[in-house]
Coordinates of C-alpha atoms and ligand atoms in Angstrom, one line a residue:
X17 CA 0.0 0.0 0.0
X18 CA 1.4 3.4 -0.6
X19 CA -0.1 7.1 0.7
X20 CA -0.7 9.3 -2.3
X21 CA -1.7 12.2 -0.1
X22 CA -1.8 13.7 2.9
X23 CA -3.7 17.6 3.6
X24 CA -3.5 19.4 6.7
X25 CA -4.6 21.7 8.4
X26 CA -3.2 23.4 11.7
X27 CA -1.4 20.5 12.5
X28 CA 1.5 21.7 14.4
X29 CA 3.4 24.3 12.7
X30 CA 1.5 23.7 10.1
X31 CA -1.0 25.7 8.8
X32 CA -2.2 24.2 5.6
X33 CA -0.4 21.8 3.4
X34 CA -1.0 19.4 0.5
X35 CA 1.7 16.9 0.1
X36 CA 1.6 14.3 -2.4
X37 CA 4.1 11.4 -2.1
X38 CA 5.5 9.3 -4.5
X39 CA 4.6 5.1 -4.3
X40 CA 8.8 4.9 -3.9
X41 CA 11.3 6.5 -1.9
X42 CA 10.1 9.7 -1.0
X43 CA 12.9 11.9 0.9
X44 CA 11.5 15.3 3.5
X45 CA 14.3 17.3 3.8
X46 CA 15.2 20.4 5.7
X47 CA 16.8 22.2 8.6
X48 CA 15.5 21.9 12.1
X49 CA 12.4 22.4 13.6
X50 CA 10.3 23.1 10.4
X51 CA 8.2 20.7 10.5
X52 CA 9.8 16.9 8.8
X53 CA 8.6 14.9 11.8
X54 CA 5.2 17.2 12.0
X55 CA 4.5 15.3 8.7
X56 CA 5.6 11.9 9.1
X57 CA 3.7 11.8 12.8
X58 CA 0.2 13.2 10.5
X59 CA 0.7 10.0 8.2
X60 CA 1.8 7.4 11.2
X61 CA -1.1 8.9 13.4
X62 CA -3.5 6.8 10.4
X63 CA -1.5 3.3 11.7
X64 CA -1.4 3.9 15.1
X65 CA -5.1 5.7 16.2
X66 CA -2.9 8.7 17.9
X67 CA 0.5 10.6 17.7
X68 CA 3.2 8.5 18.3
X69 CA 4.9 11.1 20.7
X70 CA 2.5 10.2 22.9
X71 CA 0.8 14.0 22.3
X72 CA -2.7 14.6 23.4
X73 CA -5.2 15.6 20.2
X74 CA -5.8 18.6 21.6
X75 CA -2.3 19.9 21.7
X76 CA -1.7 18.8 18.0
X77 CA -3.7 22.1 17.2
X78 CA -1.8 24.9 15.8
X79 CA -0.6 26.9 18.4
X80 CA -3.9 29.9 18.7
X81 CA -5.9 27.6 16.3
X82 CA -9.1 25.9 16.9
X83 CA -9.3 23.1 15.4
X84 CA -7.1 20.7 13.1
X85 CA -7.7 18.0 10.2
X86 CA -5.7 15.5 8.8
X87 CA -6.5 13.4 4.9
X88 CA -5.2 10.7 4.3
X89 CA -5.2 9.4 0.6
X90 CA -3.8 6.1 0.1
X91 CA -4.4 3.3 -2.4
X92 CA -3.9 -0.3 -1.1
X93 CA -4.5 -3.4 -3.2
X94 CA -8.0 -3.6 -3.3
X95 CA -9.0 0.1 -3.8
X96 CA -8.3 4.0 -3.3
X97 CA -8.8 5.0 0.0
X98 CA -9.5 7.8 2.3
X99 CA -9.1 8.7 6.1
X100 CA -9.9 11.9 8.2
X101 CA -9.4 12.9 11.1
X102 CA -11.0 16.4 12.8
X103 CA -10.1 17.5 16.1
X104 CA -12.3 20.3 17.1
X105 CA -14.0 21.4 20.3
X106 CA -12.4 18.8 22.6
X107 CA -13.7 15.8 20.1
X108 CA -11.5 13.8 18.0
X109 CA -13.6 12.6 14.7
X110 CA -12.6 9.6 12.4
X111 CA -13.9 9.0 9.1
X112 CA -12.9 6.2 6.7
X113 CA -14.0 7.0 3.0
X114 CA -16.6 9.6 4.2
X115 CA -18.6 6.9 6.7
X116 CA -17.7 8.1 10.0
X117 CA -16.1 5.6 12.9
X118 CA -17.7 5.3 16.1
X119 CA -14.3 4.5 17.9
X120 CA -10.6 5.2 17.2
X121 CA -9.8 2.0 17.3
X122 CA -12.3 1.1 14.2
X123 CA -9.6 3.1 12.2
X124 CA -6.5 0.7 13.2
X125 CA -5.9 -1.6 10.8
X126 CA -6.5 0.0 7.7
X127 CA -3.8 2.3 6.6
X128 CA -0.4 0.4 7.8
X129 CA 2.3 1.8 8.8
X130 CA 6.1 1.0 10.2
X131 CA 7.8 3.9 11.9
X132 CA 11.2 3.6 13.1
X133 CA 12.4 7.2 14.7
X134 CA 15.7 7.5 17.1
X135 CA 13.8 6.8 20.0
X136 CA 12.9 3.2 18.8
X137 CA 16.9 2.9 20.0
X138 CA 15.0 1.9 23.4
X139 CA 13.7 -1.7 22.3
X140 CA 17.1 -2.7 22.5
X141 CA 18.9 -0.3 25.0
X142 CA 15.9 0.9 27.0
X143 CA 13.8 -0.8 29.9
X144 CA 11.3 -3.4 29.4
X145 CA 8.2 -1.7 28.8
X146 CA 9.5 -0.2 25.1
X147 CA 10.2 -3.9 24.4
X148 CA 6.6 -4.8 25.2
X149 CA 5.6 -0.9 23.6
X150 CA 7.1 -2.5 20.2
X151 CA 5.7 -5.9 20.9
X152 CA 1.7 -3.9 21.5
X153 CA 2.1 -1.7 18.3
X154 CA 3.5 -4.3 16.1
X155 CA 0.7 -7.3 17.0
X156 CA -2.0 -4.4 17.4
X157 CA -1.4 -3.3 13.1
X158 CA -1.9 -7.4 12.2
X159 CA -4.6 -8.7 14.9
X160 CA -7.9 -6.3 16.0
X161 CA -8.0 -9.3 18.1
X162 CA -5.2 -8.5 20.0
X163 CA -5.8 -4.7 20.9
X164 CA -9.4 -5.9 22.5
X165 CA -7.5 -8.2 24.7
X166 CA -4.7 -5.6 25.4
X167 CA -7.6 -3.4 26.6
X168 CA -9.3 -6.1 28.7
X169 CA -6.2 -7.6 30.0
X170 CA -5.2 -3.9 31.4
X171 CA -9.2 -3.1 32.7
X172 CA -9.0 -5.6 34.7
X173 CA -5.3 -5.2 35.6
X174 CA -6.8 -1.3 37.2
X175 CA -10.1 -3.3 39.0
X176 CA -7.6 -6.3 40.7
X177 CA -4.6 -3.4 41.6
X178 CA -7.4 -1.1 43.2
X179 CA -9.0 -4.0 45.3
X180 CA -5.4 -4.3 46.4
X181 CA -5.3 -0.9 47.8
X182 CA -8.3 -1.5 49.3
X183 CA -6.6 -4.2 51.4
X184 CA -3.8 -2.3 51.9
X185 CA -6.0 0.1 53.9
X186 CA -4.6 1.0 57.1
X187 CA -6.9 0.2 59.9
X188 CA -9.0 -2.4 58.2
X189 CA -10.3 -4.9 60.2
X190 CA -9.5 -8.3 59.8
X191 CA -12.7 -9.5 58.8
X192 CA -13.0 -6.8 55.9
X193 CA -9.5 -7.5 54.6
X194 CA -10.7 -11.6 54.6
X195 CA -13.9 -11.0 52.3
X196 CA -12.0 -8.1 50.4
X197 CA -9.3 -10.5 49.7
X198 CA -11.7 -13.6 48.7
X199 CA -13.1 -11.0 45.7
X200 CA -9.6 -11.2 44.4
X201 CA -10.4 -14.3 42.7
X202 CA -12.7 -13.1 40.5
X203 CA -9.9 -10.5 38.8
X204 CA -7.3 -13.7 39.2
X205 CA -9.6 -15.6 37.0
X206 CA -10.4 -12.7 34.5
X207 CA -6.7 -11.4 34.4
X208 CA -5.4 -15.3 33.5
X209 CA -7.4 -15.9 30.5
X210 CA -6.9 -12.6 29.1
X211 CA -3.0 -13.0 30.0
X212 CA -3.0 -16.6 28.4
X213 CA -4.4 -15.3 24.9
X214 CA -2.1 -12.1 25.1
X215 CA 0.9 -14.7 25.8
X216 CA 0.3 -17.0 23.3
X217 CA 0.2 -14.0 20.4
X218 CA 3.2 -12.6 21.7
X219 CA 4.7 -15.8 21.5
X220 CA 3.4 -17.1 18.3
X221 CA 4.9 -13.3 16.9
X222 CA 8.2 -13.1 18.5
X223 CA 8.9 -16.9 17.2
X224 CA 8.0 -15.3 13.8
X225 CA 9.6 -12.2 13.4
X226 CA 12.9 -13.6 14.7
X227 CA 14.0 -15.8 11.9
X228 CA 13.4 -12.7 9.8
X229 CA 15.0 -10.4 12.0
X230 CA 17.9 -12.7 11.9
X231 CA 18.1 -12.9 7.9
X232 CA 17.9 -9.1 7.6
X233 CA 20.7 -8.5 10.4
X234 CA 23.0 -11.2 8.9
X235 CA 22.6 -9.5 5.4
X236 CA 23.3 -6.1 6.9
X237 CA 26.5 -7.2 8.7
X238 CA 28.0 -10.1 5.8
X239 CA 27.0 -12.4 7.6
X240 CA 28.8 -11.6 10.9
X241 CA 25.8 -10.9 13.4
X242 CA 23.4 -13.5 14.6
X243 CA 20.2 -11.9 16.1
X244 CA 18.1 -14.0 18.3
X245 CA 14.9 -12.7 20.0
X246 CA 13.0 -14.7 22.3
X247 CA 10.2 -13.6 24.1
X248 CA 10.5 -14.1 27.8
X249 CA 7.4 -14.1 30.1
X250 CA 6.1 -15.8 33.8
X251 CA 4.4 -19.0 31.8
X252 CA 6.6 -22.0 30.9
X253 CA 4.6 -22.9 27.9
X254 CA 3.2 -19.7 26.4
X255 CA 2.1 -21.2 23.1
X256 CA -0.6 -23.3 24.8
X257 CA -3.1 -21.2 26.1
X258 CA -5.3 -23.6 27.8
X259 CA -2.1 -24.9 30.0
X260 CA -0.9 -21.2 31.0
X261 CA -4.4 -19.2 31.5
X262 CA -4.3 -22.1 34.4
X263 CA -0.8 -21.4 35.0
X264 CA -1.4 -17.3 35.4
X265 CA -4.3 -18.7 37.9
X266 CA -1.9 -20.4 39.8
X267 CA 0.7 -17.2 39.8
X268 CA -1.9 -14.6 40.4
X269 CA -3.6 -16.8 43.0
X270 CA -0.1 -17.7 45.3
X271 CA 1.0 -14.3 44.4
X272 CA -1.7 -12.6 46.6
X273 CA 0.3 -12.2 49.8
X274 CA 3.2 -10.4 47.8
X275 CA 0.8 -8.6 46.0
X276 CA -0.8 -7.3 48.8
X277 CA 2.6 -6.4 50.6
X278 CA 3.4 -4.2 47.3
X279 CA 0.1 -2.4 47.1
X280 CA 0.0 -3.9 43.1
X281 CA -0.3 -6.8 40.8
X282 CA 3.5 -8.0 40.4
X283 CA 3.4 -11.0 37.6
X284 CA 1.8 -10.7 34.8
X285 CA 1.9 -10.1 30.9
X286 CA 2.7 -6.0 31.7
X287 CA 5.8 -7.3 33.0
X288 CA 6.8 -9.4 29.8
X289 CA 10.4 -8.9 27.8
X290 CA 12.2 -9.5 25.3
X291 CA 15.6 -11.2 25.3
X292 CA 17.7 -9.5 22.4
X293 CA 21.0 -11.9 21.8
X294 CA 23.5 -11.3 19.1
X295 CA 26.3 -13.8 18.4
X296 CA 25.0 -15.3 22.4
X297 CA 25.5 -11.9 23.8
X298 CA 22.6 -9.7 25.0
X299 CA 22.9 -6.8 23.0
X300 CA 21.7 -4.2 25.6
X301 CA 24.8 -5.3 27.9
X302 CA 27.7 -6.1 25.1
X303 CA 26.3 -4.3 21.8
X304 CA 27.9 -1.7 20.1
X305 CA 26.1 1.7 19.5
X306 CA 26.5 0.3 15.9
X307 CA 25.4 -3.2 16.2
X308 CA 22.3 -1.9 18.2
X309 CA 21.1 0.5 15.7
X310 CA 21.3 -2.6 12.7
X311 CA 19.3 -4.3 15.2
X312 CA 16.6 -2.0 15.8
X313 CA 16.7 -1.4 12.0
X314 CA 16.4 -4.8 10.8
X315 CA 13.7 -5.6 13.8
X316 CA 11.6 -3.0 12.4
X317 CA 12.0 -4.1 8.9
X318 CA 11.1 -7.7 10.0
X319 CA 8.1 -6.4 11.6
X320 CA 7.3 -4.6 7.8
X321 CA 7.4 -7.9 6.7
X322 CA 5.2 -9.3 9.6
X323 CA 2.9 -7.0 8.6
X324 CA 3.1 -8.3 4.5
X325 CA 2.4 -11.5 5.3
X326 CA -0.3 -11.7 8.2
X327 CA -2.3 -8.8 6.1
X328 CA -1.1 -8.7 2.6
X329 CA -0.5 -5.3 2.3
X330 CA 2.4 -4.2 2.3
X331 CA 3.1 -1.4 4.9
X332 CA 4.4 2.1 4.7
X333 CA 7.7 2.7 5.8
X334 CA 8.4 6.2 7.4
X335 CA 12.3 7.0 8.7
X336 CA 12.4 9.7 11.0
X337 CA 15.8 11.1 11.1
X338 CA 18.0 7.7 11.7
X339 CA 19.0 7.5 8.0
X340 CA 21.9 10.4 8.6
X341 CA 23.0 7.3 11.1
X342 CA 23.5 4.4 9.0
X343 CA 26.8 3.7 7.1
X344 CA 26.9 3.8 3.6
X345 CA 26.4 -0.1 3.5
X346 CA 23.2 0.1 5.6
X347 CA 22.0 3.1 3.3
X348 CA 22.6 0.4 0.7
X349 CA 20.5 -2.0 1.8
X350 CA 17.8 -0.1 2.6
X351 CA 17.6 1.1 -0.6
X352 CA 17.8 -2.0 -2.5
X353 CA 14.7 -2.9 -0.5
X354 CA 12.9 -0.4 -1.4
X355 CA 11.6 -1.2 -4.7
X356 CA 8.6 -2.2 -4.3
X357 CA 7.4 -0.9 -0.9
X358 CA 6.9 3.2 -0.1
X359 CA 9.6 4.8 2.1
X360 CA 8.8 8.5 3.3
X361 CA 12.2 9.3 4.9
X362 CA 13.2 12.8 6.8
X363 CA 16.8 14.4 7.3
X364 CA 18.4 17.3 7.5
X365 CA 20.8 16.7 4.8
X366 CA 20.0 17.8 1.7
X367 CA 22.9 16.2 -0.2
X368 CA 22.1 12.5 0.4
X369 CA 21.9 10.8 -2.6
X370 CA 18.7 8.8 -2.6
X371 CA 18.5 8.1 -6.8
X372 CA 15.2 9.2 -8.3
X373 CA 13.8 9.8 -4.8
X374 CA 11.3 12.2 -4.8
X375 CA 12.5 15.1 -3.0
X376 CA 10.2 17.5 -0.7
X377 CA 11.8 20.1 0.7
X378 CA 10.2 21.9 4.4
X379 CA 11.0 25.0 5.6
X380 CA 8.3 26.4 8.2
X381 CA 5.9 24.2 7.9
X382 CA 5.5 24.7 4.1
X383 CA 6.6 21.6 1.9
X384 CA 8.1 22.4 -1.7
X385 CA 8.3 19.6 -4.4
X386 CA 11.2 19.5 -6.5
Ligands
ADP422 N1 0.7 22.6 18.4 C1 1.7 23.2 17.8 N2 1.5 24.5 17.3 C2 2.5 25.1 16.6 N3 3.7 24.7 16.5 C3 4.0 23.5 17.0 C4 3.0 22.7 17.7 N4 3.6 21.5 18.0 C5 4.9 21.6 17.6 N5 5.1 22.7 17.0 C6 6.4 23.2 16.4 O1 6.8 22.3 15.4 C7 8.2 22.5 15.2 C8 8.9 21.1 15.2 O2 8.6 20.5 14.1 P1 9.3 19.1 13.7 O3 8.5 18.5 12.7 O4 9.6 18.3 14.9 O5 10.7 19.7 13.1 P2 11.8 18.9 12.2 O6 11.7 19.6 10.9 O7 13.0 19.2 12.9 O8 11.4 17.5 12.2 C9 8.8 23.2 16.5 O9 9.2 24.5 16.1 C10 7.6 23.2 17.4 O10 7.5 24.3 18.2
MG423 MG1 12.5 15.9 13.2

C-alpha cells in the first residue's frame, strides 16, 4: 500500500499543506524544527489511532488555532482510499472513505504503517516496557484481536490493583480485609485468560519475526551478526493457552500475599520482555552503538514484513531522522529494498543521494516539491 496524499490543516506548525508522495522513496528534507517529523507523525497517526509522541489531540492544534484535520489518501491493493481525522472542540472525529467511525480504534488496521524514529533505539537499550511498547504496536497493526485483549487484559489489571489498595488500607479490620481478599479471585480468574491469549500471540509473533529479523541482520553485517529474540514471560509454555491461562491462575492466585505487601499486581503479561542476543550476547549489555542500531533497523524491517504477510499489504515505511546514522552499507540496503514498498524518509541533509527519490523540501511548515 502506498499514501498518495496527505492535507492538513493546523497541524503543528503547520497551517495548511497538501503533500503528495511518491509510491517509492520519497525523501522530506530540511533544517530543524520546520516541520519533517510534524509530517511523518500526521501519516503514522492513520497506523497507530494517535500521535506516536504520545501528544494529546488537543495539543496537536496549531498553536492559537481551533481546530485541526488531517486526509489521508492512500491506495492499497484492493481500492483508493481515504481517512480523516478532525479534532475540534475537545472531540477527535474519524472517518474512513466519508462513513464516520464510532471509535478510534475502528480506524486501526487500515492504513499500515512501520515507523522507526531514534527513539525506537530503546527496544534494545531501553527498559522493558519499550520492548513490550514495540511488541503492543506491532501485534496491534496485524490482529484487532489482540488490541481488545490488550484493553481487557489492562481493565482488569486497574479493577484487581485497586481492590489491592483497598486491602492495603490501614486500619482495616480483619474481617474486611478476609472477604475483600476472597473478591480477588474473581480479577485472578479474568486477568489469567486474558493474560494466556495475550501470551500465546506474543509468542506465536516473536517466534516469527525472529527468523526474519535474523536474515535481515545477517545480510546487513556479511553475515557476521546473529540476532536472536526470544520472548521471555512468567508461563513456561506460552504457546498453549489452555495450559498457562491455568498457569497465570496459579501465579496470580499464590502471588496474593506479595501482591498485597506491594500495594499492586507484580506478575503478569505487563511485565513481559524480550531477550535480544547477538552472536549469544545480549545486546543491551555487550552491543555496540552500531550493532544496536542494525538491530533495531532490521527488527523493524522484520516487523514490515510481519505485517506483509499476516495482512497482505504491504506497509508504509516512514524513517524519521535515523538515516543520517547508517553507514553507507546500511543506506545500501535499505535502498535496494525499497523497490517495491513506499519509504517517506526525513533528514536534514539535503545532499544524500537517494537516486530518483522524490525530493520534498520543508521549511516552516511549508513543503516544496522539487
Ligand atoms: N501545536 C503546535 N503548534 C504550533 N507549532 C508546533 C506545535 N507543536 C509543535 N510545533 C512546532 O513544530 C516544530 C517542530 O517541528 P518538527 O516537525 O519536529 O521539526 P523537524 O523539521 O526538525 O522534524 C517546532 O518548532 C515546534 O515548536
Ligand atoms: Mg524531526
Amino acid at each position: 500500500m502506498y499514501c498518495r496524499k496527505i492535507t492538513l490543516k493546523n497541524y503543528r506548525n503547520i497551517s495548511s499543506a497538501e503533500v503528495e508522495f511518491s509510491p517509492g522513496v520519497n525523501l522530506i528534507y530540511g533544517k530543524n524544527a520546520q516541520g519533517k517529523t510534524n509530517l511523518l507523525e500526521s501519516v503514522y497517526i492513520f497506523a497507530r489511532g494517535r500521535s506516536f509522541k504520545g501528544t494529546a489531540d488537543k495539543d496537536l492544534v496549531k498553536n492559537g488555532e481551533s481546530f485541526f484535520s488531517v486526509k489521508n489518501e492512500y491506495t492499497d491493493s484492493r481500492r483508493e482510499n481515504e481517512l480523516f481525522i478532525l479534532h475540534s472542540e475537545k472531540k477527535t472525529k474519524r472517518f474512513a472513505n466519508e462513513v464516520k467511525l464510532d471509535r478510534n480504534i475502528d480506524m486501526i488496521s487500515r492504513f499500515r504503517a512501520v515507523l522507526f524514529c531514534p527513539d525506537h533505539l530503546g527496544i534494545v537499550k531501553g527498559a522493558p516496557s519499550e520492548r513490550r511498547e514495540f511488541l503492543n504496536i506491532a501485534i496491534s497493526q496485524i490482529s484487532r484481536d489482540y488490541i481488545y485483549l490488550l484493553g481487557d487484559y489492562q481493565l482488569t489489571l486497574e479493577n484487581r490493583n485497586a481492590l489491592i489498595k483497598k486491602i492495603c488500607m490501614p486500619g482495616i479490620s480483619p474481617s474486611a480485609r478476609a472477604s475483600l481478599t476472597d473478591n480477588l479471585s474473581v480479577w485472578n480468574e479474568q486477568l489469567a485468560k486474558y493474560a494466556a491469549r495475550i501470551a500465546a500471540k506474543r509468542k506465536e509473533y516473536v517466534e516469527k519475526i525472529s527468523p526474519y529479523a535474523e536474515y535481515i541482520m545477517s545480510e546487513m553485517s556479511s553475515n557476521k551478526e546473529k540476532l536472536r529474540i526470544q520472548y521471555v514471560c512468567d508461563v513456561q509454555n506460552p504457546e498453549n493457552a489452555e495450559q498457562s491461562e491455568k498457569d497465570y491462575l496459579k501465579l496470580f492466585e499464590e502471588g496474593t500475599e506479595r501482591d498485597i505487601a506491594c500495594g499492586s499486581t507484580q506478575k503478569g503479561v505487563h511485565r513481559d520482555d524480550l531477550s535480544i542476543k547477538i552472536n549469544g550476547d545480549h545486546l543491551r549489555q555487550w552491543g555496540s552503538q552500531g550493532q544496536q542500531r542494525t538491530a533495531v533497523l532490521a527488527i523493524k524491517l522484520a516487523e514490515g514484513e510481519m505485517c506483509r504477510q499476516y495482512t497482505g499489504e504491504e506497509p508504509v515505511y516512514l524513517f524519521d531522522d535515523v538515516f543520517s546514522e547508517l553507514d553507507a552499507e546500511r543506506k545500501k540496503y535499505l535502498i535496494s529494498g525499497a523497490a517495491s514498498k513506499q519509504y517517506i524518509i526525513t533528514t536534514c541533509e539535503e545532499n544524500v543521494d537517494f537516486g530518483n527519490a522524490k525530493r520534498i523540501k520543508t521549511e516552516n511548515g511549508c513543503f516544496f516539491e522539487e
